[in-house]
mmCIF file of C-alpha atoms in Angstrom:
data_model
loop_
_atom_site.group_PDB
_atom_site.id
_atom_site.type_symbol
_atom_site.label_atom_id
_atom_site.label_comp_id
_atom_site.label_asym_id
_atom_site.label_seq_id
_atom_site.Cartn_x
_atom_site.Cartn_y
_atom_site.Cartn_z
ATOM 1 C CA MET A 3 -95.912 87.507 15.230
ATOM 2 C CA ALA A 4 -92.794 87.167 14.079
ATOM 3 C CA ASP A 5 -92.497 83.147 14.697
ATOM 4 C CA LEU A 6 -95.864 82.450 13.085
ATOM 5 C CA PHE A 7 -95.065 84.724 10.012
ATOM 6 C CA GLU A 8 -91.445 83.365 9.379
ATOM 7 C CA GLY A 9 -93.286 79.842 9.592
ATOM 8 C CA LEU A 10 -95.474 81.157 5.978
ATOM 9 C CA LYS A 11 -92.250 81.676 4.834
ATOM 10 C CA GLN A 12 -90.101 79.225 4.797
ATOM 11 C CA LYS A 13 -93.513 76.964 3.784
ATOM 12 C CA LEU A 14 -92.960 79.558 0.486
ATOM 13 C CA SER A 15 -89.549 79.912 0.285
ATOM 14 C CA GLY A 16 -88.778 77.783 -3.681
ATOM 15 C CA ARG A 17 -92.842 77.552 -4.660
ATOM 16 C CA ASP A 18 -92.460 81.540 -6.402
ATOM 17 C CA MET A 19 -96.302 81.292 -5.536
ATOM 18 C CA ARG A 20 -97.846 84.089 -7.667
ATOM 19 C CA ILE A 21 -100.569 86.049 -5.843
ATOM 20 C CA VAL A 22 -103.277 88.388 -7.876
ATOM 21 C CA PHE A 23 -103.635 92.247 -6.228
ATOM 22 C CA PRO A 24 -106.446 93.513 -8.667
ATOM 23 C CA GLU A 25 -106.125 97.332 -6.377
ATOM 24 C CA GLY A 26 -103.517 98.084 -8.451
ATOM 25 C CA LEU A 27 -103.122 101.934 -7.746
ATOM 26 C CA ASP A 28 -103.360 101.561 -3.872
ATOM 27 C CA GLU A 29 -100.568 102.704 -2.275
ATOM 28 C CA ARG A 30 -100.257 99.944 0.574
ATOM 29 C CA ILE A 31 -100.619 97.712 -2.160
ATOM 30 C CA VAL A 32 -97.682 98.818 -4.496
ATOM 31 C CA ARG A 33 -95.920 99.066 -1.238
ATOM 32 C CA ALA A 34 -96.470 95.910 0.134
ATOM 33 C CA ALA A 35 -96.324 94.159 -3.688
ATOM 34 C CA SER A 36 -92.738 95.824 -3.735
ATOM 35 C CA ARG A 37 -91.517 94.479 -0.526
ATOM 36 C CA LEU A 38 -92.368 91.512 -1.044
ATOM 37 C CA ALA A 39 -91.307 90.725 -5.874
ATOM 38 C CA GLU A 40 -87.904 92.094 -3.221
ATOM 39 C CA GLU A 41 -87.954 89.675 -0.656
ATOM 40 C CA LYS A 42 -89.016 86.983 -3.268
ATOM 41 C CA ARG A 43 -91.471 86.128 -0.741
ATOM 42 C CA LEU A 44 -93.787 84.964 -4.121
ATOM 43 C CA THR A 45 -94.668 87.511 -7.457
ATOM 44 C CA PRO A 46 -96.896 89.903 -7.771
ATOM 45 C CA ILE A 47 -100.100 90.261 -9.992
ATOM 46 C CA LEU A 48 -100.833 94.196 -10.323
ATOM 47 C CA ILE A 49 -104.148 94.741 -11.533
ATOM 48 C CA GLY A 50 -104.682 98.478 -13.323
ATOM 49 C CA ASN A 51 -102.963 100.411 -16.560
ATOM 50 C CA ILE A 52 -99.815 99.591 -16.733
ATOM 51 C CA GLU A 53 -98.201 103.169 -17.383
ATOM 52 C CA GLN A 54 -100.980 103.714 -13.904
ATOM 53 C CA VAL A 55 -99.255 102.141 -11.655
ATOM 54 C CA GLN A 56 -95.867 102.059 -12.416
ATOM 55 C CA ALA A 57 -96.407 105.525 -12.752
ATOM 56 C CA LYS A 58 -97.616 105.362 -9.324
ATOM 57 C CA ALA A 59 -94.689 103.353 -8.172
ATOM 58 C CA GLN A 60 -92.094 105.490 -9.192
ATOM 59 C CA GLU A 61 -93.883 107.807 -6.736
ATOM 60 C CA LEU A 62 -94.257 105.874 -4.119
ATOM 61 C CA GLY A 63 -89.993 105.664 -4.961
ATOM 62 C CA VAL A 64 -89.899 102.055 -4.496
ATOM 63 C CA SER A 65 -89.748 99.297 -7.484
ATOM 64 C CA LEU A 66 -92.127 97.293 -8.991
ATOM 65 C CA GLU A 67 -89.663 95.825 -11.365
ATOM 66 C CA SER A 68 -89.660 91.775 -10.006
ATOM 67 C CA ALA A 69 -94.025 92.936 -10.287
ATOM 68 C CA GLU A 70 -96.172 92.042 -13.143
ATOM 69 C CA ILE A 71 -98.892 94.427 -14.123
ATOM 70 C CA TYR A 72 -101.580 93.000 -15.939
ATOM 71 C CA ASP A 73 -104.657 95.315 -17.698
ATOM 72 C CA PRO A 74 -107.893 94.166 -18.305
ATOM 73 C CA ALA A 75 -108.566 96.287 -21.333
ATOM 74 C CA SER A 76 -105.245 95.934 -22.800
ATOM 75 C CA TYR A 77 -104.867 92.043 -21.522
ATOM 76 C CA ALA A 78 -103.590 89.802 -24.728
ATOM 77 C CA ALA A 79 -105.639 86.165 -23.495
ATOM 78 C CA MET A 80 -109.043 87.749 -22.912
ATOM 79 C CA ASP A 81 -110.295 85.355 -24.900
ATOM 80 C CA GLU A 82 -109.840 82.610 -22.943
ATOM 81 C CA LEU A 83 -111.376 84.342 -19.921
ATOM 82 C CA VAL A 84 -114.058 85.229 -21.538
ATOM 83 C CA ALA A 85 -114.182 82.395 -23.487
ATOM 84 C CA ALA A 86 -113.865 80.239 -19.432
ATOM 85 C CA PHE A 87 -115.621 82.765 -17.492
ATOM 86 C CA VAL A 88 -119.260 82.206 -19.829
ATOM 87 C CA GLU A 89 -118.634 78.545 -19.957
ATOM 88 C CA ARG A 90 -118.302 78.962 -16.105
ATOM 89 C CA ARG A 91 -121.262 80.990 -15.290
ATOM 90 C CA LYS A 92 -123.273 77.785 -17.214
ATOM 91 C CA GLY A 93 -125.674 80.508 -19.155
ATOM 92 C CA LYS A 94 -125.524 83.786 -16.926
ATOM 93 C CA ALA A 95 -123.594 85.657 -19.021
ATOM 94 C CA THR A 96 -123.020 86.017 -22.594
ATOM 95 C CA GLU A 97 -119.642 86.743 -24.410
ATOM 96 C CA GLU A 98 -120.845 90.361 -24.210
ATOM 97 C CA ASP A 99 -122.034 89.997 -21.131
ATOM 98 C CA ALA A 100 -118.433 88.489 -19.573
ATOM 99 C CA ARG A 101 -116.268 90.971 -21.837
ATOM 100 C CA LYS A 102 -118.221 93.892 -20.190
ATOM 101 C CA ILE A 103 -118.021 92.221 -16.334
ATOM 102 C CA LEU A 104 -114.464 90.628 -17.148
ATOM 103 C CA LEU A 105 -112.405 95.299 -17.005
ATOM 104 C CA ASP A 106 -113.929 94.583 -13.514
ATOM 105 C CA GLU A 107 -110.364 94.279 -12.151
ATOM 106 C CA ASN A 108 -112.115 91.997 -8.762
ATOM 107 C CA TYR A 109 -113.102 89.634 -11.090
ATOM 108 C CA PHE A 110 -110.575 89.720 -13.793
ATOM 109 C CA GLY A 111 -107.899 88.991 -11.276
ATOM 110 C CA THR A 112 -110.063 85.937 -9.955
ATOM 111 C CA MET A 113 -110.648 84.588 -13.467
ATOM 112 C CA LEU A 114 -106.720 84.189 -13.739
ATOM 113 C CA VAL A 115 -106.506 82.224 -10.189
ATOM 114 C CA TYR A 116 -109.380 80.144 -11.246
ATOM 115 C CA LEU A 117 -107.342 79.458 -14.662
ATOM 116 C CA ASN A 118 -103.935 78.684 -12.757
ATOM 117 C CA LYS A 119 -102.155 81.951 -14.248
ATOM 118 C CA ALA A 120 -101.890 82.525 -10.217
ATOM 119 C CA ASP A 121 -102.282 80.883 -7.034
ATOM 120 C CA GLY A 122 -104.517 83.587 -4.798
ATOM 121 C CA LEU A 123 -105.722 86.849 -4.417
ATOM 122 C CA VAL A 124 -106.019 89.611 -2.700
ATOM 123 C CA SER A 125 -108.258 92.614 -2.865
ATOM 124 C CA GLY A 126 -110.645 94.681 -0.225
ATOM 125 C CA ALA A 127 -108.436 98.300 0.697
ATOM 126 C CA ALA A 128 -110.541 99.679 -1.876
ATOM 127 C CA HIS A 129 -113.397 97.739 -2.376
ATOM 128 C CA SER A 130 -116.026 96.609 0.006
ATOM 129 C CA THR A 131 -116.415 92.218 0.909
ATOM 130 C CA ALA A 132 -119.187 91.401 -0.953
ATOM 131 C CA ASP A 133 -116.969 93.158 -4.071
ATOM 132 C CA THR A 134 -114.516 90.828 -3.406
ATOM 133 C CA VAL A 135 -115.923 87.882 -2.837
ATOM 134 C CA ARG A 136 -119.222 88.209 -4.825
ATOM 135 C CA PRO A 137 -115.959 87.185 -7.954
ATOM 136 C CA ALA A 138 -114.941 83.434 -5.453
ATOM 137 C CA LEU A 139 -118.473 82.641 -4.545
ATOM 138 C CA GLN A 140 -119.328 83.138 -8.863
ATOM 139 C CA ILE A 141 -116.108 81.827 -10.279
ATOM 140 C CA ILE A 142 -113.342 79.566 -8.201
ATOM 141 C CA LYS A 143 -117.013 78.056 -6.216
ATOM 142 C CA THR A 144 -116.475 76.180 -2.303
ATOM 143 C CA LYS A 145 -115.245 72.993 -2.351
ATOM 144 C CA GLU A 146 -116.190 69.591 -2.929
ATOM 145 C CA GLY A 147 -118.314 68.642 0.028
ATOM 146 C CA VAL A 148 -118.328 72.387 1.072
ATOM 147 C CA LYS A 149 -121.465 74.860 1.194
ATOM 148 C CA LYS A 150 -120.485 78.123 2.670
ATOM 149 C CA THR A 151 -117.043 79.698 2.988
ATOM 150 C CA SER A 152 -116.175 80.901 6.308
ATOM 151 C CA GLY A 153 -113.980 83.632 7.497
ATOM 152 C CA VAL A 154 -111.431 82.830 10.629
ATOM 153 C CA PHE A 155 -109.212 84.913 12.704
ATOM 154 C CA ILE A 156 -106.185 83.624 14.189
ATOM 155 C CA MET A 157 -105.841 85.062 17.256
ATOM 156 C CA VAL A 158 -101.912 86.205 18.808
ATOM 157 C CA ARG A 159 -100.332 87.547 21.796
ATOM 158 C CA GLU A 160 -96.126 86.485 22.477
ATOM 159 C CA ASP A 161 -96.320 82.873 22.073
ATOM 160 C CA GLU A 162 -100.213 82.190 21.448
ATOM 161 C CA LYS A 163 -101.867 81.167 18.793
ATOM 162 C CA TYR A 164 -105.877 80.657 18.562
ATOM 163 C CA VAL A 165 -108.046 80.307 15.634
ATOM 164 C CA PHE A 166 -111.526 81.983 16.174
ATOM 165 C CA ALA A 167 -114.384 81.182 13.659
ATOM 166 C CA ASP A 168 -116.618 82.494 11.776
ATOM 167 C CA CYS A 169 -116.569 86.104 13.162
ATOM 168 C CA ALA A 170 -116.680 86.659 9.308
ATOM 169 C CA ILE A 171 -119.226 85.610 6.978
ATOM 170 C CA ASN A 172 -122.067 83.300 7.827
ATOM 171 C CA ILE A 173 -124.697 85.290 9.999
ATOM 172 C CA ALA A 174 -127.080 82.407 11.703
ATOM 173 C CA PRO A 175 -125.148 79.548 11.352
ATOM 174 C CA ASP A 176 -127.383 75.799 11.667
ATOM 175 C CA SER A 177 -125.627 72.794 13.075
ATOM 176 C CA ASN A 178 -124.299 71.395 8.869
ATOM 177 C CA ASP A 179 -122.717 74.998 8.937
ATOM 178 C CA LEU A 180 -120.795 74.586 11.810
ATOM 179 C CA ALA A 181 -119.342 71.494 11.404
ATOM 180 C CA GLU A 182 -118.274 72.559 8.023
ATOM 181 C CA ILE A 183 -117.121 75.331 9.369
ATOM 182 C CA ALA A 184 -115.439 73.659 12.323
ATOM 183 C CA VAL A 185 -113.274 71.454 9.530
ATOM 184 C CA GLU A 186 -112.292 73.903 7.871
ATOM 185 C CA SER A 187 -111.066 76.266 10.981
ATOM 186 C CA ALA A 188 -108.895 72.705 11.903
ATOM 187 C CA LYS A 189 -107.210 72.817 8.662
ATOM 188 C CA THR A 190 -106.390 76.356 9.537
ATOM 189 C CA ALA A 191 -105.058 75.697 12.166
ATOM 190 C CA ASP A 192 -102.373 73.303 10.784
ATOM 191 C CA MET A 193 -101.757 76.015 8.272
ATOM 192 C CA PHE A 194 -100.529 77.808 11.565
ATOM 193 C CA ASP A 195 -98.821 74.708 13.076
ATOM 194 C CA ILE A 196 -101.364 75.054 15.984
ATOM 195 C CA GLU A 197 -101.634 71.964 16.766
ATOM 196 C CA PRO A 198 -106.507 71.991 16.326
ATOM 197 C CA ARG A 199 -108.405 70.583 19.175
ATOM 198 C CA ILE A 200 -112.088 72.359 19.132
ATOM 199 C CA ALA A 201 -113.875 74.090 21.231
ATOM 200 C CA MET A 202 -117.828 74.576 20.097
ATOM 201 C CA LEU A 203 -119.080 76.970 21.839
ATOM 202 C CA SER A 204 -122.477 77.800 23.714
ATOM 203 C CA PHE A 205 -124.055 80.086 26.764
ATOM 204 C CA SER A 206 -124.067 75.784 27.863
ATOM 205 C CA THR A 207 -121.214 73.476 28.814
ATOM 206 C CA LYS A 208 -122.895 69.987 28.023
ATOM 207 C CA GLY A 209 -126.157 70.622 28.327
ATOM 208 C CA SER A 210 -126.689 72.361 31.702
ATOM 209 C CA ALA A 211 -129.211 74.619 29.374
ATOM 210 C CA LYS A 212 -131.501 73.185 27.277
ATOM 211 C CA SER A 213 -132.949 74.795 23.852
ATOM 212 C CA GLN A 214 -132.803 74.500 20.664
ATOM 213 C CA GLU A 215 -129.196 76.980 20.640
ATOM 214 C CA THR A 216 -128.059 75.047 22.177
ATOM 215 C CA GLU A 217 -128.961 71.468 20.699
ATOM 216 C CA ARG A 218 -127.799 73.196 17.682
ATOM 217 C CA VAL A 219 -124.092 73.540 18.869
ATOM 218 C CA SER A 220 -124.246 69.993 20.501
ATOM 219 C CA GLY A 221 -125.659 68.261 17.190
ATOM 220 C CA ALA A 222 -122.962 70.328 14.950
ATOM 221 C CA VAL A 223 -120.226 68.491 17.569
ATOM 222 C CA GLU A 224 -121.328 65.387 16.616
ATOM 223 C CA GLU A 225 -121.386 66.373 12.310
ATOM 224 C CA ALA A 226 -118.082 67.003 12.789
ATOM 225 C CA LYS A 227 -116.731 63.628 14.305
ATOM 226 C CA ARG A 228 -119.131 62.236 11.067
ATOM 227 C CA ARG A 229 -116.802 64.440 8.688
ATOM 228 C CA ASP A 230 -113.744 63.272 10.320
ATOM 229 C CA PRO A 231 -113.191 61.484 12.591
ATOM 230 C CA SER A 232 -109.531 62.313 13.790
ATOM 231 C CA LEU A 233 -111.036 65.266 14.647
ATOM 232 C CA VAL A 234 -110.369 65.970 18.462
ATOM 233 C CA ILE A 235 -114.202 68.072 19.224
ATOM 234 C CA ASP A 236 -116.375 69.065 21.893
ATOM 235 C CA GLY A 237 -119.228 70.807 22.890
ATOM 236 C CA GLU A 238 -121.157 72.798 23.651
ATOM 237 C CA PHE A 239 -119.378 74.979 25.991
ATOM 238 C CA GLN A 240 -119.103 77.866 27.995
ATOM 239 C CA PHE A 241 -115.908 79.203 27.295
ATOM 240 C CA ASP A 242 -114.212 79.068 29.929
ATOM 241 C CA ALA A 243 -114.985 75.393 30.208
ATOM 242 C CA ALA A 244 -113.306 74.857 26.958
ATOM 243 C CA PHE A 245 -110.078 77.160 28.532
ATOM 244 C CA VAL A 246 -109.595 76.837 32.006
ATOM 245 C CA PRO A 247 -108.565 73.891 32.917
ATOM 246 C CA SER A 248 -110.187 74.160 36.836
ATOM 247 C CA VAL A 249 -114.261 75.029 34.918
ATOM 248 C CA ALA A 250 -113.089 71.604 33.066
ATOM 249 C CA LYS A 251 -112.221 69.113 35.372
ATOM 250 C CA SER A 252 -115.820 70.847 36.791
ATOM 251 C CA LYS A 253 -118.145 71.478 34.186
ATOM 252 C CA ALA A 254 -116.833 68.745 32.466
ATOM 253 C CA PRO A 255 -114.818 66.515 33.450
ATOM 254 C CA ASP A 256 -115.040 63.172 30.695
ATOM 255 C CA SER A 257 -114.480 65.372 28.066
ATOM 256 C CA PRO A 258 -111.579 65.795 25.850
ATOM 257 C CA LEU A 259 -110.454 69.127 26.279
ATOM 258 C CA GLN A 260 -109.206 70.668 29.149
ATOM 259 C CA GLY A 261 -109.029 73.578 29.975
ATOM 260 C CA ASP A 262 -106.955 73.151 26.273
ATOM 261 C CA ALA A 263 -108.951 74.660 23.170
ATOM 262 C CA ASN A 264 -106.859 76.441 20.755
ATOM 263 C CA VAL A 265 -109.933 76.822 18.237
ATOM 264 C CA PHE A 266 -112.757 78.267 19.546
ATOM 265 C CA ILE A 267 -115.914 77.961 17.090
ATOM 266 C CA PHE A 268 -118.529 80.274 17.861
ATOM 267 C CA PRO A 269 -122.338 79.772 17.270
ATOM 268 C CA SER A 270 -122.704 82.848 15.075
ATOM 269 C CA LEU A 271 -121.673 85.857 13.316
ATOM 270 C CA GLU A 272 -122.785 87.984 16.336
ATOM 271 C CA ALA A 273 -120.716 86.414 19.023
ATOM 272 C CA GLY A 274 -117.759 85.322 17.002
ATOM 273 C CA ASN A 275 -117.483 89.636 15.661
ATOM 274 C CA ILE A 276 -118.087 90.808 19.028
ATOM 275 C CA GLY A 277 -115.717 87.627 21.369
ATOM 276 C CA TYR A 278 -112.763 88.646 18.639
ATOM 277 C CA LYS A 279 -112.517 91.928 19.140
ATOM 278 C CA ILE A 280 -113.119 92.222 22.648
ATOM 279 C CA ALA A 281 -110.042 89.940 22.838
ATOM 280 C CA GLN A 282 -108.230 91.741 20.079
ATOM 281 C CA ARG A 283 -109.347 94.712 22.776
ATOM 282 C CA LEU A 284 -109.553 94.184 25.613
ATOM 283 C CA GLY A 285 -106.798 91.151 25.678
ATOM 284 C CA GLY A 286 -104.303 92.707 23.875
ATOM 285 C CA PHE A 287 -104.338 90.244 21.110
ATOM 286 C CA GLU A 288 -103.735 90.960 17.541
ATOM 287 C CA ALA A 289 -106.602 89.697 15.122
ATOM 288 C CA VAL A 290 -104.531 88.812 11.371
ATOM 289 C CA GLY A 291 -107.866 87.883 9.022
ATOM 290 C CA PRO A 292 -110.162 87.969 8.150
ATOM 291 C CA ILE A 293 -108.634 84.944 6.742
ATOM 292 C CA LEU A 294 -111.580 83.085 4.200
ATOM 293 C CA GLN A 295 -111.625 79.730 4.229
ATOM 294 C CA GLY A 296 -113.952 77.187 1.970
ATOM 295 C CA LEU A 297 -113.799 77.943 -0.932
ATOM 296 C CA ASN A 298 -111.739 75.992 -4.080
ATOM 297 C CA LYS A 299 -108.735 78.758 -4.645
ATOM 298 C CA PRO A 300 -107.537 81.375 -1.981
ATOM 299 C CA VAL A 301 -109.202 84.999 -2.121
ATOM 300 C CA ASN A 302 -108.541 86.847 0.704
ATOM 301 C CA ASP A 303 -110.149 90.113 2.063
ATOM 302 C CA LEU A 304 -108.661 93.426 3.343
ATOM 303 C CA SER A 305 -110.518 95.646 5.173
ATOM 304 C CA ARG A 306 -110.352 99.145 3.619
ATOM 305 C CA GLY A 307 -108.768 100.819 7.009
ATOM 306 C CA CYS A 308 -105.741 98.664 6.746
ATOM 307 C CA ASN A 309 -101.896 99.675 6.239
ATOM 308 C CA GLU A 310 -99.234 98.614 4.522
ATOM 309 C CA GLU A 311 -98.129 95.453 7.122
ATOM 310 C CA ASP A 312 -102.085 94.219 6.171
ATOM 311 C CA VAL A 313 -101.367 93.668 2.354
ATOM 312 C CA TYR A 314 -98.283 92.318 3.827
ATOM 313 C CA LYS A 315 -98.838 89.573 5.710
ATOM 314 C CA LEU A 316 -102.512 88.815 4.818
ATOM 315 C CA ALA A 317 -100.195 87.983 0.898
ATOM 316 C CA LEU A 318 -98.711 85.669 3.203
ATOM 317 C CA ILE A 319 -101.004 84.310 4.397
ATOM 318 C CA THR A 320 -103.064 83.776 1.204
ATOM 319 C CA ALA A 321 -99.793 82.023 -0.607
ATOM 320 C CA ALA A 322 -99.737 79.891 2.188
ATOM 321 C CA GLN A 323 -102.913 78.651 0.935
ATOM 322 C CA GLY A 324 -102.403 77.556 -2.067
ATOM 323 C CA ILE A 325 -99.979 75.389 -0.937
ATOM 324 C CA LYS A 326 -100.476 71.979 -2.831
#
């Protein structure tokens, strides 16, 4: 795990990435922001009443001297944010609406990212996933050619690293969705120095069973190859055929994957969520994430049960995602 984040820190060195933390009064956020600022990993921007945030830091015995604090109620450039929000929402919000909406710290923080006043956003310590993701989908939106955002976990155990997707967002992805998730997951793998070898998972291996479910997965393989011919990808695969060389040799001898897949695309959110938790709880893997992918700019969602270390790590990941 240490190696995973040392690589990210090296990528961030000297770049002065700016990350927004809308929950500026949360103890976990304040402690992590202070640590990030003092280590000069990035510049934290905390959202909240300036005096209250400073008082919280003093109470905790940490310094925010190298961080920035913005209060939506007194932000000098609010007119710029309001005008940009009205334009972005294209008739769905009046100026009066925008002024009310942008007092919400998540909407305010997301607009800072949209207007390039920050490089990414981390929220969710005290907000639901919907509260974090909704402003991102409305304002930042998905990349050109990407219809849906998705969520991945980096599964780490000693020197092993794997990507599991989608474990956070899309409940019942179709073939196009699965192909999109595979392409975006390959990019996420690259960010963590994982050379992607992608297995599209199912309960069948290469036609051993026929159903709408298996055909949806095999169709996704062909669509992913069409979108990015450079991908090393195959399926549909049962997990053992993707991960165990002897099983791969028996069940899929002609596949480019011979038990050496490291990016696993699950056929549904149900399967993905169950799969990563089994690996975490029974297999002893640490699950880093969820990391949201497919957005024009990085926004990531913490668990409300997170700790300071989770905030620190997700901020590094978010900053690394923002490197152009």
